[in-house]
Amino acid sequence: KAGVTQTPRYLIKTRGQQVTLSCSPISGHRSVSWYQQTPGQGLQFLFEYFSETQRNKGNFPGRFSGRQFSNSRSEMNVSTLELGDSALYLCASSSTPGQGAGMNTEAFFGQGTRLTVV
Amino acid sequence: KNQVEQSPQSLIILEGKNCTLQCNYTVSPFSNLRWYKQDTGRGPVSLTIMTFSENTKSNGRYTATLDADTKQSSLHITASQLSDSASYICVVSGRGSTLGRLYFGRGTQLTVWP
């Protein structure tokens, strides 16, 4: 069974540009969550999608947006990039909504996309 | 405020030694607690997941304990190996009003020296 796939693995962008990151969950999983990880803040929740609907959203500005397609693949978009957006962006997939929280099921992480804004 | 605090922030041990990492949380109501291992530049990998009714769970040389009354968990690593060098992250999930949210600790950076 293939794991969670994130593309691209590495990305360099300049300030003001926009970027789109992709996440393909484990086959059969309908929940995809996105996280930003920086050395100073650790892992921070961005949003979760389940069956093409956003279920939860963290405390990030509107420049961060996402969507989920009918095949459960998800994309995250960041517009008007800032230097502080440089981070490792991780997605996690789960078979149940809420990242498996209420059902005690696993959330499986991808390898992440390393975004550097210069 | 729902929080997860881990200690120590970093730890260095010699290969073959044991160590214990701590996690204290205030997330309420609580659903489950997970420990993840994250190698540098890679995504976290699940080690254990425990519900509030479980006290201990093992995964090879990793043993997690949970005290839901004091809201504390520990991860014990036995006979450490060089490959154990990584960040260990404690993650707590809520239920009820906090359902669907995962609360992350900032991790303990473990370095195992030969």
Coordinates of C-alpha atoms in Angstrom, one line a residue:
Chain A
K1 CA 0.0 0.0 0.0
A2 CA 1.6 3.3 -1.1
G3 CA 2.1 5.9 1.6
V4 CA 1.3 9.6 1.6
T5 CA 2.9 11.4 -1.3
Q6 CA 3.8 15.0 -1.3
T7 CA 5.1 16.9 -4.3
P8 CA 7.4 18.7 -4.8
R9 CA 9.9 17.7 -2.1
Y10 CA 11.8 21.0 -2.4
L11 CA 10.7 24.4 -3.6
I12 CA 12.4 27.8 -3.8
K13 CA 10.2 30.9 -4.4
T14 CA 10.7 34.6 -4.1
R15 CA 8.7 37.0 -2.0
G16 CA 5.3 37.9 -3.5
Q17 CA 5.0 34.8 -5.5
Q18 CA 2.4 32.1 -5.0
V19 CA 2.9 28.4 -4.6
T20 CA 0.8 25.3 -4.8
L21 CA 1.7 22.1 -2.9
S22 CA 0.2 18.7 -3.6
C23 CA -0.7 15.8 -1.3
S24 CA -1.9 12.3 -2.4
P25 CA -3.3 10.4 0.6
I26 CA -3.1 6.7 1.2
S27 CA -5.6 4.9 -1.0
G28 CA -9.0 4.8 0.6
H29 CA -8.3 7.7 3.0
R30 CA -10.6 10.6 2.7
S31 CA -9.1 12.9 5.4
V32 CA -6.2 15.1 4.5
S33 CA -4.7 17.6 6.9
W34 CA -2.0 20.2 6.4
Y35 CA 0.6 21.4 8.8
Q36 CA 3.4 23.9 8.8
Q37 CA 6.6 23.0 10.7
T38 CA 9.2 25.6 11.6
P39 CA 12.1 25.3 14.2
G40 CA 10.6 28.0 16.3
Q41 CA 7.0 27.0 16.3
G42 CA 7.0 23.3 15.8
L43 CA 4.1 21.7 14.0
Q44 CA 1.1 24.0 13.5
F45 CA -2.3 22.9 12.1
L46 CA -3.4 24.6 8.9
F47 CA -6.6 22.9 7.8
E48 CA -8.3 19.6 7.3
Y49 CA -10.3 18.3 4.4
F50 CA -12.7 15.4 4.4
S51 CA -14.7 14.3 1.4
E52 CA -13.9 17.6 -0.4
T53 CA -15.1 19.7 2.5
Q54 CA -12.9 21.8 4.8
R55 CA -13.8 20.6 8.3
N56 CA -11.3 22.5 10.5
K57 CA -9.0 25.5 10.1
G58 CA -6.1 26.7 12.1
N59 CA -5.1 30.3 12.9
F60 CA -3.4 31.2 9.6
P61 CA -4.1 34.2 7.4
G62 CA -6.3 33.9 4.3
R63 CA -3.2 33.7 2.1
F64 CA -3.2 30.0 3.0
S65 CA -5.9 28.1 1.3
G66 CA -6.6 24.5 0.2
R67 CA -8.9 22.2 -1.6
Q68 CA -9.6 18.6 -2.0
F69 CA -10.6 16.7 -5.1
S70 CA -13.0 13.9 -5.6
N71 CA -10.1 11.4 -5.6
S72 CA -9.1 12.8 -2.1
R73 CA -5.9 14.4 -3.4
S74 CA -5.4 17.8 -1.8
E75 CA -3.6 20.9 -2.8
M76 CA -2.5 23.8 -0.6
N77 CA -1.9 27.3 -2.0
V78 CA 0.0 30.1 -0.4
S79 CA -0.3 33.5 -2.1
T80 CA 1.9 36.6 -1.8
L81 CA 4.7 34.6 -0.1
E82 CA 6.6 36.1 2.8
L83 CA 10.0 35.2 4.1
G84 CA 8.3 33.8 7.2
D85 CA 6.5 31.2 5.1
S86 CA 9.7 29.3 4.7
A87 CA 9.0 26.0 6.4
L88 CA 8.4 22.2 6.0
Y89 CA 4.8 21.7 5.0
L90 CA 3.5 18.3 5.9
C91 CA 0.2 16.6 5.1
A92 CA -1.3 13.7 6.9
S93 CA -4.0 11.3 5.8
S94 CA -6.5 9.4 7.8
S95 CA -9.3 7.0 7.1
T96 CA -11.6 8.9 9.5
P97 CA -12.3 12.6 9.8
G98 CA -10.7 14.7 12.5
Q99 CA -7.4 13.2 11.7
G100 CA -8.5 10.1 13.5
A101 CA -8.9 11.9 16.7
G102 CA -12.4 10.7 17.8
M103 CA -12.0 7.2 16.3
N104 CA -8.4 6.7 17.6
T105 CA -7.2 5.8 14.2
E106 CA -3.8 6.6 12.8
A107 CA -2.8 9.7 10.9
F108 CA 0.0 9.0 8.4
F109 CA 2.3 11.8 7.4
G110 CA 4.0 12.4 4.1
Q111 CA 7.7 13.4 3.8
G112 CA 6.8 17.0 3.4
T113 CA 7.6 19.8 1.0
R114 CA 10.5 22.1 2.0
L115 CA 9.6 25.6 1.0
T116 CA 12.2 28.3 1.0
V117 CA 11.2 31.9 0.3
V118 CA 14.0 34.2 -0.7
Chain B
K1 CA -5.8 26.8 26.8
N2 CA -5.1 23.4 25.3
Q3 CA -1.4 22.8 25.4
V4 CA 1.2 20.0 25.2
E5 CA 4.6 20.4 26.8
Q6 CA 7.5 18.1 26.3
S7 CA 10.7 17.7 28.3
P8 CA 13.6 17.8 28.0
Q9 CA 13.9 19.9 24.9
S10 CA 17.1 18.0 23.9
L11 CA 18.9 14.9 25.2
I12 CA 22.2 13.2 24.4
I13 CA 22.8 9.6 25.4
L14 CA 25.3 6.9 24.6
E15 CA 24.4 4.0 22.5
G16 CA 23.0 1.1 24.5
K17 CA 21.6 3.3 27.3
N18 CA 18.0 3.8 28.2
C19 CA 16.1 7.1 28.3
T20 CA 12.7 8.5 29.1
L21 CA 11.0 11.4 27.5
Q22 CA 8.1 13.3 29.1
C23 CA 4.9 14.8 27.9
N24 CA 2.4 16.9 29.9
Y25 CA -0.8 18.1 28.4
T26 CA -3.8 20.2 29.3
V27 CA -6.0 19.2 26.4
S28 CA -9.6 18.5 27.6
P29 CA -11.6 16.6 26.9
F30 CA -9.0 14.1 25.8
S31 CA -9.3 11.4 23.2
N32 CA -6.0 9.9 22.6
L33 CA -2.3 10.5 22.9
R34 CA 0.3 9.6 20.2
W35 CA 4.1 9.6 20.1
Y36 CA 5.7 10.2 16.7
K37 CA 9.4 9.9 15.7
Q38 CA 10.6 12.4 13.1
D39 CA 13.9 12.0 11.4
T40 CA 15.5 15.2 10.2
G41 CA 13.8 16.5 7.0
R42 CA 11.2 13.7 6.9
G43 CA 7.6 13.3 8.0
P44 CA 6.7 12.0 11.5
V45 CA 6.1 8.3 11.9
S46 CA 3.7 6.9 14.5
L47 CA 5.2 4.9 17.3
T48 CA 2.2 4.4 19.6
I49 CA -1.3 5.6 20.1
M50 CA -3.1 5.3 23.4
T51 CA -6.6 6.1 24.5
F52 CA -7.5 7.5 27.9
S53 CA -8.2 4.0 29.2
E54 CA -4.8 2.6 28.4
N55 CA -1.8 2.9 30.8
T56 CA 1.0 1.5 28.7
K57 CA 1.7 0.4 25.1
S58 CA 4.9 -1.0 23.6
N59 CA 6.3 -1.0 20.1
G60 CA 9.6 -2.9 20.1
R61 CA 12.1 -1.0 22.2
Y62 CA 9.7 1.9 22.7
T63 CA 7.2 1.8 25.6
A64 CA 4.7 4.6 26.2
T65 CA 2.9 5.2 29.5
L66 CA -0.1 7.3 30.1
D67 CA -1.6 8.7 33.3
A68 CA -4.9 10.4 32.3
D69 CA -5.5 11.6 35.8
T70 CA -2.3 13.7 36.0
K71 CA -2.3 14.3 32.3
Q72 CA 1.2 12.9 31.8
S73 CA 2.8 10.5 29.4
S74 CA 6.3 9.2 29.0
L75 CA 8.1 7.4 26.2
H76 CA 10.8 5.0 27.4
I77 CA 13.5 3.9 24.9
T78 CA 15.4 0.8 25.8
A79 CA 18.9 -0.1 24.6
S80 CA 19.2 3.0 22.4
Q81 CA 20.6 2.7 18.9
L82 CA 22.2 5.3 16.6
S83 CA 19.1 5.2 14.5
D84 CA 17.0 6.4 17.4
S85 CA 18.5 9.9 16.9
A86 CA 15.5 11.9 15.9
S87 CA 12.9 14.3 17.3
Y88 CA 10.1 12.7 19.3
I89 CA 6.8 14.5 19.2
C90 CA 3.9 14.0 21.6
V91 CA 0.5 14.6 20.0
V92 CA -2.8 14.8 21.9
S93 CA -6.2 14.7 20.3
G94 CA -9.3 16.1 21.8
R95 CA -12.9 15.1 21.6
G96 CA -16.2 16.9 22.1
S97 CA -15.6 20.6 21.4
T98 CA -12.0 19.9 20.5
L99 CA -12.7 17.0 18.2
G100 CA -10.7 17.0 15.0
R101 CA -7.8 19.0 16.4
L102 CA -4.4 17.5 17.1
Y103 CA -2.3 19.4 19.6
F104 CA 1.5 19.0 19.1
G105 CA 4.3 19.3 21.5
R106 CA 7.5 20.9 20.2
G107 CA 9.4 17.6 20.5
T108 CA 12.4 16.3 22.3
Q109 CA 15.5 16.1 20.1
L110 CA 17.3 12.9 21.0
T111 CA 20.9 12.3 19.9
V112 CA 22.5 8.9 20.4
W113 CA 26.3 8.9 20.4
P114 CA 28.4 5.8 19.7

